[in-house]
Short mmCIF file of C-alpha atoms in Angstrom, two decimals:
data_model
loop_
_atom_site.label_atom_id
_atom_site.label_comp_id
_atom_site.label_asym_id
_atom_site.label_seq_id
_atom_site.Cartn_x
_atom_site.Cartn_y
_atom_site.Cartn_z
CA MET A 121 -11.29 -76.29 88.60
CA GLN A 122 -11.82 -78.95 91.34
CA ARG A 123 -12.65 -77.50 94.76
CA TYR A 124 -11.90 -78.94 98.22
CA PHE A 125 -12.77 -77.85 101.75
CA VAL A 126 -9.79 -77.90 104.15
CA GLN A 127 -9.47 -77.67 107.94
CA ALA A 128 -7.09 -74.69 107.78
CA PHE A 129 -4.40 -72.98 105.71
CA ASP A 130 -0.86 -73.20 107.07
CA GLY A 131 0.83 -69.97 106.01
CA ASP A 132 1.09 -70.18 102.23
CA THR A 133 0.62 -73.95 102.11
CA VAL A 134 -2.27 -76.35 102.66
CA THR A 135 -2.52 -80.09 103.33
CA LEU A 136 -5.32 -82.45 102.30
CA ALA A 137 -5.77 -86.02 103.64
CA GLY A 138 -8.33 -88.85 103.73
CA ASN A 139 -11.00 -88.93 101.02
CA ASP A 140 -9.81 -85.67 99.48
CA ALA A 141 -6.25 -86.98 99.04
CA ARG A 142 -7.60 -90.21 97.52
CA HIS A 143 -9.90 -88.19 95.25
CA ILE A 144 -7.00 -86.03 93.99
CA SER A 145 -4.57 -88.92 93.48
CA ARG A 146 -6.81 -91.80 92.38
CA VAL A 147 -10.06 -90.36 91.01
CA MET A 148 -8.81 -87.12 89.40
CA ARG A 149 -5.30 -88.58 88.86
CA MET A 150 -3.79 -85.11 89.30
CA ALA A 151 -0.03 -84.48 89.18
CA ALA A 152 2.33 -82.01 90.89
CA GLY A 153 1.84 -78.60 89.29
CA ASP A 154 -1.91 -79.07 88.73
CA SER A 155 -4.19 -76.44 90.26
CA ILE A 156 -7.10 -76.86 92.71
CA ILE A 157 -9.24 -74.45 94.73
CA CYS A 158 -9.24 -74.78 98.53
CA SER A 159 -11.54 -73.12 101.06
CA ASP A 160 -11.43 -73.18 104.87
CA GLY A 161 -14.93 -71.80 105.17
CA SER A 162 -13.87 -68.17 105.40
CA ARG A 163 -11.04 -67.82 102.84
CA THR A 164 -10.64 -69.36 99.39
CA ALA A 165 -7.39 -69.77 97.43
CA ARG A 166 -6.13 -71.18 94.14
CA CYS A 167 -3.41 -73.69 95.00
CA LYS A 168 -0.73 -75.58 93.03
CA LEU A 169 -0.17 -79.25 93.98
CA GLN A 170 3.29 -80.11 95.35
CA GLU A 171 3.47 -83.65 96.74
CA ILE A 172 0.77 -86.26 96.08
CA THR A 173 0.24 -89.63 97.76
CA ASN A 174 -3.00 -91.59 98.29
CA GLU A 175 -2.97 -90.53 101.96
CA LYS A 176 -1.64 -86.98 101.88
CA VAL A 177 -1.51 -84.10 99.39
CA SER A 178 0.37 -80.82 99.91
CA ALA A 179 -0.15 -77.68 97.86
CA ASN A 180 1.11 -74.07 97.70
CA ILE A 181 -1.24 -71.10 97.71
CA VAL A 182 -0.90 -69.25 94.38
CA GLU A 183 -3.54 -66.55 94.93
CA TRP A 184 -6.37 -65.68 97.32
CA MET A 185 -9.74 -65.55 95.60
CA HIS A 186 -12.23 -62.83 96.47
CA GLU A 187 -15.58 -64.33 95.62
CA SER A 188 -18.91 -64.68 97.36
CA GLN A 189 -21.32 -67.39 96.26
CA GLU A 190 -23.21 -67.24 99.56
CA LEU A 191 -26.82 -66.02 99.92
CA PRO A 192 -26.97 -62.53 101.54
CA VAL A 193 -29.34 -64.04 104.14
CA SER A 194 -28.85 -67.14 106.28
CA VAL A 195 -31.64 -69.65 105.56
CA THR A 196 -32.06 -72.77 107.71
CA ILE A 197 -34.49 -75.40 106.38
CA ALA A 198 -36.51 -77.13 109.12
CA GLN A 199 -37.83 -80.28 107.45
CA GLY A 200 -40.49 -82.59 108.91
CA LEU A 201 -38.85 -86.05 108.74
CA PRO A 202 -39.79 -87.47 105.30
CA LYS A 203 -39.76 -91.04 104.03
CA ALA A 204 -36.95 -92.93 102.32
CA ASP A 205 -33.96 -90.91 101.05
CA LYS A 206 -35.85 -87.68 100.43
CA LEU A 207 -33.75 -85.86 103.03
CA ASP A 208 -30.58 -86.72 101.06
CA TYR A 209 -32.13 -85.01 98.07
CA ILE A 210 -33.37 -81.99 100.07
CA VAL A 211 -29.86 -81.45 101.50
CA GLN A 212 -28.10 -81.83 98.12
CA LYS A 213 -30.42 -79.46 96.22
CA GLY A 214 -30.86 -77.08 99.16
CA THR A 215 -27.06 -76.76 99.42
CA GLU A 216 -26.79 -75.93 95.71
CA LEU A 217 -29.46 -73.27 96.23
CA GLY A 218 -27.63 -71.65 99.15
CA ALA A 219 -29.12 -73.00 102.40
CA ALA A 220 -27.08 -72.32 105.57
CA GLY A 221 -28.35 -75.33 107.51
CA PHE A 222 -30.84 -78.19 107.77
CA LEU A 223 -32.85 -79.03 110.90
CA PRO A 224 -34.94 -82.23 110.69
CA PHE A 225 -37.86 -82.49 113.12
CA ALA A 226 -40.36 -85.20 114.06
CA ALA A 227 -43.77 -83.93 112.96
CA GLU A 228 -47.09 -85.43 114.07
CA ARG A 229 -47.51 -86.99 110.62
CA SER A 230 -43.87 -88.07 110.17
CA ILE A 231 -44.01 -91.80 109.46
CA VAL A 232 -40.31 -92.54 109.97
CA LYS A 233 -38.79 -92.42 113.45
CA TRP A 234 -35.05 -91.94 113.96
CA THR A 235 -33.39 -93.84 116.81
CA LYS A 236 -30.31 -92.20 118.36
CA GLU A 237 -28.05 -94.65 116.51
CA LYS A 238 -29.81 -94.18 113.15
CA SER A 239 -29.76 -90.44 113.71
CA GLU A 240 -25.96 -90.36 114.09
CA LYS A 241 -25.46 -92.40 110.91
CA ARG A 242 -27.90 -90.30 108.89
CA VAL A 243 -26.45 -86.97 110.06
CA ALA A 244 -22.94 -88.16 109.07
CA ARG A 245 -24.24 -89.19 105.64
CA LEU A 246 -26.06 -85.86 105.17
CA GLU A 247 -22.88 -83.95 106.15
CA LYS A 248 -21.00 -85.79 103.37
CA ILE A 249 -23.74 -84.95 100.86
CA ALA A 250 -23.70 -81.27 101.92
CA LYS A 251 -19.88 -81.06 101.62
CA GLU A 252 -19.89 -82.53 98.10
CA ALA A 253 -22.78 -80.31 96.96
CA ALA A 254 -21.08 -77.21 98.43
CA GLU A 255 -17.87 -78.02 96.53
CA GLN A 256 -19.78 -78.69 93.30
CA SER A 257 -21.73 -75.42 93.51
CA HIS A 258 -18.55 -73.42 94.36
CA ARG A 259 -19.72 -72.29 97.81
CA GLN A 260 -17.34 -71.06 100.51
CA THR A 261 -19.24 -72.65 103.41
CA ILE A 262 -20.68 -76.11 104.09
CA PRO A 263 -24.25 -76.01 105.46
CA SER A 264 -24.76 -77.34 109.01
CA ILE A 265 -26.71 -80.56 109.53
CA TYR A 266 -28.45 -80.54 112.93
CA PRO A 267 -29.63 -83.71 114.70
CA PRO A 268 -33.42 -84.20 114.59
CA VAL A 269 -35.54 -82.38 117.19
CA THR A 270 -39.10 -82.68 118.49
CA PHE A 271 -41.83 -80.27 117.34
CA ASP A 272 -41.69 -78.51 120.73
CA ASP A 273 -37.91 -78.08 120.37
CA LEU A 274 -38.53 -76.60 116.90
CA LEU A 275 -40.89 -73.99 118.37
CA GLN A 276 -38.22 -73.07 120.93
CA LYS A 277 -35.34 -72.96 118.41
CA GLY A 278 -37.44 -70.62 116.31
CA GLU A 279 -36.71 -67.90 118.89
CA GLN A 280 -33.10 -67.84 117.64
CA TYR A 281 -34.17 -66.65 114.15
CA GLN A 282 -35.10 -63.13 113.06
CA LEU A 283 -37.73 -64.40 110.61
CA LYS A 284 -39.77 -67.59 110.79
CA ILE A 285 -41.81 -68.84 107.81
CA VAL A 286 -43.94 -71.98 107.42
CA ALA A 287 -44.99 -73.48 104.06
CA TYR A 288 -48.65 -74.48 104.34
CA GLU A 289 -50.55 -75.68 101.28
CA GLU A 290 -53.98 -74.71 102.65
CA GLU A 291 -52.67 -71.16 102.46
CA ALA A 292 -51.95 -71.55 98.75
CA LYS A 293 -55.64 -71.89 97.96
CA ASN A 294 -56.60 -68.36 99.01
CA LYS A 295 -54.13 -66.41 96.91
CA GLU A 296 -55.28 -63.06 98.31
CA ASP A 297 -54.03 -64.00 101.75
CA ASN A 298 -50.65 -65.08 100.44
CA ASP A 299 -48.05 -62.73 101.84
CA LEU A 300 -44.77 -64.47 100.92
CA PRO A 301 -43.75 -61.52 98.66
CA ASN A 302 -44.57 -59.03 101.44
CA VAL A 303 -42.51 -61.05 103.92
CA LEU A 304 -39.55 -61.41 101.53
CA LYS A 305 -39.58 -57.67 100.72
CA THR A 306 -38.79 -57.03 104.39
CA ILE A 307 -35.69 -59.26 104.64
CA SER A 308 -32.37 -57.50 104.92
CA HIS A 309 -28.72 -58.45 104.37
CA GLY A 310 -27.36 -60.82 107.03
CA GLN A 311 -30.78 -61.73 108.43
CA SER A 312 -31.39 -65.25 109.79
CA ILE A 313 -34.46 -67.07 108.44
CA LEU A 314 -36.01 -70.37 109.53
CA PHE A 315 -38.16 -71.98 106.81
CA VAL A 316 -40.37 -74.83 108.03
CA VAL A 317 -41.75 -77.61 105.80
CA GLY A 318 -44.06 -80.43 106.93
CA PRO A 319 -43.63 -84.15 106.09
CA GLU A 320 -45.55 -85.93 103.27
CA GLY A 321 -48.84 -85.72 105.18
CA GLY A 322 -48.44 -82.01 105.90
CA PHE A 323 -49.04 -80.32 109.26
CA SER A 324 -51.92 -81.08 111.61
CA LYS A 325 -54.32 -78.23 112.45
CA GLU A 326 -52.87 -78.24 115.98
CA GLU A 327 -49.28 -77.85 114.72
CA ILE A 328 -50.28 -74.90 112.52
CA GLU A 329 -52.05 -73.25 115.46
CA GLN A 330 -48.95 -73.64 117.66
CA LEU A 331 -46.71 -72.23 114.90
CA LYS A 332 -49.04 -69.22 114.58
CA GLU A 333 -48.95 -68.70 118.36
CA HIS A 334 -45.15 -68.66 118.15
CA HIS A 335 -45.26 -65.93 115.47
CA PHE A 336 -44.30 -68.04 112.44
CA HIS A 337 -45.53 -66.52 109.14
CA ILE A 338 -47.82 -68.99 107.35
CA CYS A 339 -47.21 -68.79 103.58
CA GLY A 340 -48.34 -70.61 100.45
CA LEU A 341 -45.96 -71.40 97.56
CA GLY A 342 -48.38 -70.98 94.66
CA PRO A 343 -51.55 -72.85 93.66
CA ARG A 344 -49.97 -76.23 92.86
CA ILE A 345 -49.48 -78.80 95.60
CA LEU A 346 -45.71 -79.33 95.97
CA ARG A 347 -44.19 -82.53 97.33
CA THR A 348 -42.48 -82.12 100.71
CA GLU A 349 -39.02 -82.35 99.08
CA THR A 350 -39.85 -79.55 96.59
CA ALA A 351 -41.11 -76.81 98.94
CA SER A 352 -37.70 -75.75 100.31
CA LEU A 353 -36.23 -75.58 96.78
CA TYR A 354 -39.03 -73.21 95.70
CA PHE A 355 -38.36 -71.02 98.75
CA LEU A 356 -34.56 -70.91 98.31
CA ALA A 357 -34.93 -70.05 94.61
CA VAL A 358 -37.24 -67.08 95.29
CA VAL A 359 -35.01 -65.87 98.16
CA SER A 360 -32.06 -65.91 95.72
CA TYR A 361 -34.18 -64.08 93.14
CA GLU A 362 -35.26 -61.43 95.67
CA THR A 363 -31.89 -60.87 97.35
CA GLU A 364 -29.34 -61.64 94.61
CA LEU A 365 -30.97 -60.86 91.26
CA MET A 366 -33.63 -58.20 91.93
CA ARG A 367 -31.62 -56.01 94.34
CA MET B 144 -51.39 -76.49 72.84
CA GLN B 145 -50.39 -73.01 71.65
CA ARG B 146 -51.77 -70.15 73.75
CA TYR B 147 -52.67 -66.65 72.67
CA PHE B 148 -53.58 -63.56 74.68
CA VAL B 149 -56.65 -61.85 73.20
CA GLN B 150 -58.26 -58.45 73.87
CA ALA B 151 -61.72 -59.93 74.41
CA PHE B 152 -64.04 -62.80 73.57
CA ASP B 153 -67.00 -62.02 71.30
CA GLY B 154 -69.82 -64.30 72.43
CA ASP B 155 -68.66 -67.80 71.52
CA THR B 156 -66.10 -66.62 69.02
CA VAL B 157 -62.71 -64.91 69.20
CA THR B 158 -60.63 -63.00 66.62
CA LEU B 159 -56.83 -62.76 66.49
CA ALA B 160 -54.93 -60.26 64.34
CA GLY B 161 -51.44 -58.82 63.83
CA ASN B 162 -48.55 -60.88 65.16
CA ASP B 163 -50.83 -63.59 66.55
CA ALA B 164 -52.50 -64.13 63.16
CA ARG B 165 -49.10 -64.24 61.42
CA HIS B 166 -47.81 -66.60 64.10
CA ILE B 167 -50.75 -69.00 63.64
CA SER B 168 -50.67 -68.93 59.83
CA ARG B 169 -46.97 -68.61 59.01
CA VAL B 170 -44.95 -69.89 61.97
CA MET B 171 -47.25 -72.58 63.32
CA ARG B 172 -48.76 -73.24 59.88
CA MET B 173 -52.06 -74.20 61.53
CA ALA B 174 -55.17 -75.16 59.59
CA ALA B 175 -58.91 -74.75 60.13
CA GLY B 176 -59.98 -77.27 62.78
CA ASP B 177 -56.73 -77.03 64.76
CA SER B 178 -57.10 -76.08 68.42
CA ILE B 179 -55.54 -73.18 70.33
CA ILE B 180 -56.03 -71.78 73.81
CA CYS B 181 -57.10 -68.16 74.15
CA SER B 182 -57.14 -66.08 77.31
CA ASP B 183 -58.36 -62.53 77.90
CA GLY B 184 -56.63 -62.38 81.27
CA SER B 185 -59.65 -63.42 83.31
CA ARG B 186 -61.11 -66.27 81.26
CA THR B 187 -59.42 -69.02 79.26
CA ALA B 188 -60.99 -71.16 76.53
CA ARG B 189 -60.01 -73.92 74.16
CA CYS B 190 -60.87 -72.72 70.65
CA LYS B 191 -61.09 -74.38 67.22
CA LEU B 192 -59.70 -72.36 64.29
CA GLN B 193 -62.24 -71.36 61.61
CA GLU B 194 -60.80 -68.92 59.06
CA ILE B 195 -57.07 -68.25 58.77
CA THR B 196 -55.26 -65.49 56.87
CA ASN B 197 -51.90 -63.84 57.60
CA GLU B 198 -53.77 -60.76 58.89
CA LYS B 199 -56.80 -62.23 60.67
CA VAL B 200 -57.74 -65.52 62.36
CA SER B 201 -61.18 -66.42 63.67
CA ALA B 202 -61.94 -69.27 66.05
CA ASN B 203 -64.92 -70.78 67.87
CA ILE B 204 -64.87 -71.37 71.63
CA VAL B 205 -65.10 -75.13 72.27
CA GLU B 206 -64.92 -75.07 76.06
CA TRP B 207 -64.15 -72.69 78.92
CA MET B 208 -61.18 -73.84 80.99
CA HIS B 209 -61.03 -73.51 84.75
CA GLU B 210 -57.32 -73.86 85.37
CA SER B 211 -56.64 -72.26 88.70
CA GLN B 212 -53.61 -74.52 89.25
CA GLU B 213 -51.88 -73.68 85.97
CA LEU B 214 -49.08 -71.13 85.60
CA PRO B 215 -50.42 -67.97 83.86
CA VAL B 216 -47.61 -68.42 81.31
CA SER B 217 -46.77 -71.51 79.26
CA VAL B 218 -43.17 -72.59 80.06
CA THR B 219 -41.48 -75.29 77.98
CA ILE B 220 -38.19 -76.64 79.36
CA ALA B 221 -35.62 -77.44 76.65
CA GLN B 222 -33.11 -79.71 78.41
CA GLY B 223 -29.74 -80.73 77.01
CA LEU B 224 -29.77 -84.54 77.28
CA PRO B 225 -28.37 -85.34 80.76
CA LYS B 226 -26.91 -88.57 82.13
CA ALA B 227 -28.70 -91.39 83.93
CA ASP B 228 -32.26 -90.78 85.14
CA LYS B 229 -31.89 -87.02 85.66
CA LEU B 230 -34.54 -86.32 83.01
CA ASP B 231 -37.07 -88.37 85.02
CA TYR B 232 -36.40 -86.08 87.96
CA ILE B 233 -36.51 -82.88 85.87
CA VAL B 234 -39.91 -83.88 84.44
CA GLN B 235 -41.38 -84.86 87.82
CA LYS B 236 -40.28 -81.71 89.65
CA GLY B 237 -40.83 -79.42 86.65
CA THR B 238 -44.42 -80.71 86.37
CA GLU B 239 -45.05 -80.00 90.06
CA LEU B 240 -43.72 -76.48 89.48
CA GLY B 241 -46.03 -75.84 86.52
CA ALA B 242 -44.07 -76.56 83.31
CA ALA B 243 -46.20 -76.89 80.14
CA GLY B 244 -43.78 -79.15 78.28
CA PHE B 245 -40.32 -80.70 78.06
CA LEU B 246 -38.14 -80.73 74.93
CA PRO B 247 -34.90 -82.77 75.23
CA PHE B 248 -32.14 -81.85 72.79
CA ALA B 249 -28.73 -83.29 71.90
CA ALA B 250 -26.17 -80.67 72.95
CA GLU B 251 -22.52 -80.69 71.86
CA ARG B 252 -21.49 -81.85 75.35
CA SER B 253 -24.35 -84.33 75.86
CA ILE B 254 -22.68 -87.65 76.67
CA VAL B 255 -25.74 -89.87 76.21
CA LYS B 256 -27.15 -90.48 72.75
CA TRP B 257 -30.74 -91.61 72.24
CA THR B 258 -31.42 -94.09 69.43
CA LYS B 259 -34.89 -93.93 67.85
CA GLU B 260 -35.96 -97.03 69.79
CA LYS B 261 -34.57 -95.79 73.10
CA SER B 262 -36.16 -92.41 72.43
CA GLU B 263 -39.65 -93.92 72.08
CA LYS B 264 -39.29 -95.91 75.31
CA ARG B 265 -37.94 -92.94 77.27
CA VAL B 266 -40.63 -90.54 76.00
CA ALA B 267 -43.35 -93.03 77.03
CA ARG B 268 -41.77 -93.34 80.49
CA LEU B 269 -41.49 -89.55 80.87
CA GLU B 270 -45.15 -89.14 79.83
CA LYS B 271 -46.13 -91.50 82.64
CA ILE B 272 -44.02 -89.55 85.15
CA ALA B 273 -45.55 -86.25 83.98
CA LYS B 274 -49.10 -87.60 84.24
CA GLU B 275 -48.54 -88.82 87.79
CA ALA B 276 -46.84 -85.61 88.90
CA ALA B 277 -49.65 -83.52 87.33
CA GLU B 278 -52.25 -85.52 89.21
CA GLN B 279 -50.27 -85.28 92.44
CA SER B 280 -49.89 -81.52 92.21
CA HIS B 281 -53.59 -81.05 91.30
CA ARG B 282 -52.96 -79.66 87.83
CA GLN B 283 -55.61 -79.64 85.12
CA THR B 284 -53.18 -80.30 82.27
CA ILE B 285 -50.42 -82.84 81.71
CA PRO B 286 -47.18 -81.35 80.33
CA SER B 287 -46.16 -82.46 76.82
CA ILE B 288 -43.06 -84.62 76.39
CA TYR B 289 -41.47 -83.97 72.99
CA PRO B 290 -39.08 -86.42 71.29
CA PRO B 291 -35.43 -85.28 71.39
CA VAL B 292 -34.28 -82.81 68.71
CA THR B 293 -30.92 -81.64 67.41
CA PHE B 294 -29.46 -78.29 68.46
CA ASP B 295 -30.31 -76.83 65.03
CA ASP B 296 -33.93 -78.01 65.42
CA LEU B 297 -34.00 -76.33 68.83
CA LEU B 298 -32.94 -73.01 67.27
CA GLN B 299 -35.76 -73.35 64.72
CA LYS B 300 -38.42 -74.41 67.25
CA GLY B 301 -37.51 -71.33 69.28
CA GLU B 302 -39.30 -69.26 66.63
CA GLN B 303 -42.61 -70.67 67.90
CA TYR B 304 -42.15 -69.07 71.35
CA GLN B 305 -42.81 -65.47 72.33
CA LEU B 306 -39.88 -65.43 74.79
CA LYS B 307 -36.67 -67.47 74.67
CA ILE B 308 -34.31 -67.67 77.68
CA VAL B 309 -31.07 -69.61 78.16
CA ALA B 310 -29.52 -70.44 81.54
CA TYR B 311 -25.75 -69.82 81.25
CA GLU B 312 -23.52 -70.01 84.33
CA GLU B 313 -20.84 -67.72 82.86
CA GLU B 314 -23.52 -65.04 82.97
CA ALA B 315 -23.99 -65.60 86.71
CA LYS B 316 -20.50 -64.28 87.40
CA ASN B 317 -21.18 -60.74 86.22
CA LYS B 318 -24.20 -59.97 88.35
CA GLU B 319 -24.58 -56.48 86.90
CA ASP B 320 -25.35 -57.91 83.47
CA ASN B 321 -27.93 -60.30 84.82
CA ASP B 322 -31.29 -59.30 83.40
CA LEU B 323 -33.51 -62.23 84.42
CA PRO B 324 -35.70 -59.94 86.59
CA ASN B 325 -36.00 -57.42 83.74
CA VAL B 326 -36.99 -60.19 81.33
CA LEU B 327 -39.53 -61.68 83.75
CA LYS B 328 -41.10 -58.26 84.43
CA THR B 329 -42.05 -58.12 80.74
CA ILE B 330 -43.91 -61.45 80.58
CA SER B 331 -47.68 -61.24 80.26
CA HIS B 332 -50.58 -63.60 80.87
CA GLY B 333 -50.80 -66.40 78.28
CA GLN B 334 -47.29 -65.86 76.90
CA SER B 335 -45.27 -68.86 75.66
CA ILE B 336 -41.72 -69.17 77.05
CA LEU B 337 -38.90 -71.53 76.04
CA PHE B 338 -36.29 -72.00 78.80
CA VAL B 339 -33.10 -73.72 77.65
CA VAL B 340 -30.68 -75.60 79.95
CA GLY B 341 -27.39 -77.22 78.88
CA PRO B 342 -26.23 -80.75 79.83
CA GLU B 343 -23.76 -81.49 82.67
CA GLY B 344 -20.85 -79.99 80.73
CA GLY B 345 -22.76 -76.81 79.90
CA PHE B 346 -22.92 -75.10 76.50
CA SER B 347 -19.99 -74.66 74.13
CA LYS B 348 -19.00 -71.10 73.19
CA GLU B 349 -20.30 -71.82 69.67
CA GLU B 350 -23.71 -72.91 70.95
CA ILE B 351 -24.06 -69.76 73.07
CA GLU B 352 -23.13 -67.60 70.06
CA GLN B 353 -25.78 -69.31 67.91
CA LEU B 354 -28.41 -68.90 70.64
CA LYS B 355 -27.56 -65.17 70.85
CA GLU B 356 -27.84 -64.86 67.06
CA HIS B 357 -31.32 -66.40 67.30
CA HIS B 358 -32.38 -63.79 69.92
CA PHE B 359 -32.38 -66.02 73.00
CA HIS B 360 -31.93 -64.03 76.25
CA ILE B 361 -28.82 -65.27 78.09
CA CYS B 362 -29.47 -65.25 81.86
CA GLY B 363 -27.68 -66.33 85.04
CA LEU B 364 -29.52 -67.96 87.96
CA GLY B 365 -27.52 -66.49 90.83
CA PRO B 366 -23.84 -66.85 91.84
CA ARG B 367 -23.87 -70.56 92.77
CA ILE B 368 -23.22 -73.18 90.09
CA LEU B 369 -26.43 -75.24 89.80
CA ARG B 370 -26.48 -78.82 88.54
CA THR B 371 -28.18 -79.24 85.17
CA GLU B 372 -31.25 -80.83 86.83
CA THR B 373 -31.67 -77.89 89.23
CA ALA B 374 -31.65 -74.93 86.81
CA SER B 375 -35.18 -75.43 85.43
CA LEU B 376 -36.61 -75.79 88.97
CA TYR B 377 -35.06 -72.43 89.96
CA PHE B 378 -36.56 -70.81 86.85
CA LEU B 379 -40.06 -72.29 87.31
CA ALA B 380 -40.12 -71.24 90.98
CA VAL B 381 -39.26 -67.61 90.20
CA VAL B 382 -41.77 -67.53 87.29
CA SER B 383 -44.45 -68.73 89.75
CA TYR B 384 -43.32 -66.11 92.25
CA GLU B 385 -43.44 -63.33 89.64
CA THR B 386 -46.73 -64.28 87.96
CA GLU B 387 -48.73 -65.98 90.74
CA LEU B 388 -47.62 -64.46 94.04
CA MET B 389 -46.32 -60.95 93.25
CA ARG B 390 -49.04 -59.88 90.79
#
């Protein structure tokens, strides 16, 4: 069944406008009586369509759905600004895999630079991608897209998280030192985690030293060298495995 | 190349018996001169078959392999033919994450159809993508790209693998029944695994029934609905986690 995120429920009815109304009327060509699923971020309900126009769609709530597709832990992906449209891909796949938010940051080896104007456009585009991916993967919440920060800001923001992990390929080479499983064994329900990935060129020695000083765990993700857009997907998959399938 | 786990190497020769011998002679129908890969858990070697009976197979070691970047298990991704260029993406990312091979198959709900001519062009393109991704991720081996098969062929080819797993989203809904961790706990060094993913529309009830009849394990990949191109990445990441980081 098609899913839509709504601003709010109004008693036992709900109203959809803008792109969602156009999607229901023109793309899906739904009719009164058809069913959709609506979520306001905290509650989800199966709804029956009442009135449909290209601008506005009204529906009645048929039943509240008690489901949880959300990860038991809140994972924010801090991504060193990558080239081209890689961030679009990281947000789409990371949303499918349960990420709670995405925080781009300008790393020493980030080649692209975001101006304030470009930043606003890109964040809006990433929010649209996250909304569509959240609907497609049947999630109740849309991940947050944060405007890009500097590396120093990233170190400061880290203080807001209960667990801070950095993916560092040099660490992958000495398997013995790899403590990702030990770190993940310690995470508990509701915990907030910040997972940091460098840009294409990786982190500089200085950046890694600063992250260590700020108590970030340095972890490898196996012996193969992963592209920057693949590291966060590996991490989210194993967090799901640890917290949703193994426990 | 088919891999077998052996008790020990005997100088520059190795002997396989029991199920492995039957597998080589009856299932794989190999002949003297064919190559296999043998591992005793610490060392891995490419071997050339010498004498073959249903009870006992002897082989000579051709070369020792130093494959520190390869997954300890051989995972082949059987992918229901998806739309557009999704297979390019599945092969690139799956290669980074350690897949040994990719086997496209025509599922009931596959929308695209590959003609023989298109198939040859696409396989050549996918081989190029796999080679580049293997180089980029510092792997010693390039994953195999197999030409597309029918669903019935897929069921038959499954006999060549020691473990067969199917990703099925319906299974994700009843968490209790989800036995992916139990299945992965059983895998051992050198084992061959076939992981099957449906196309965008998923599997039909009939296809799932046939897969069950052919002893494929039906597993969910967590409560969120993953796109067809994301399922194999989730699986490869958790296989790496289980066999490379946790052990």
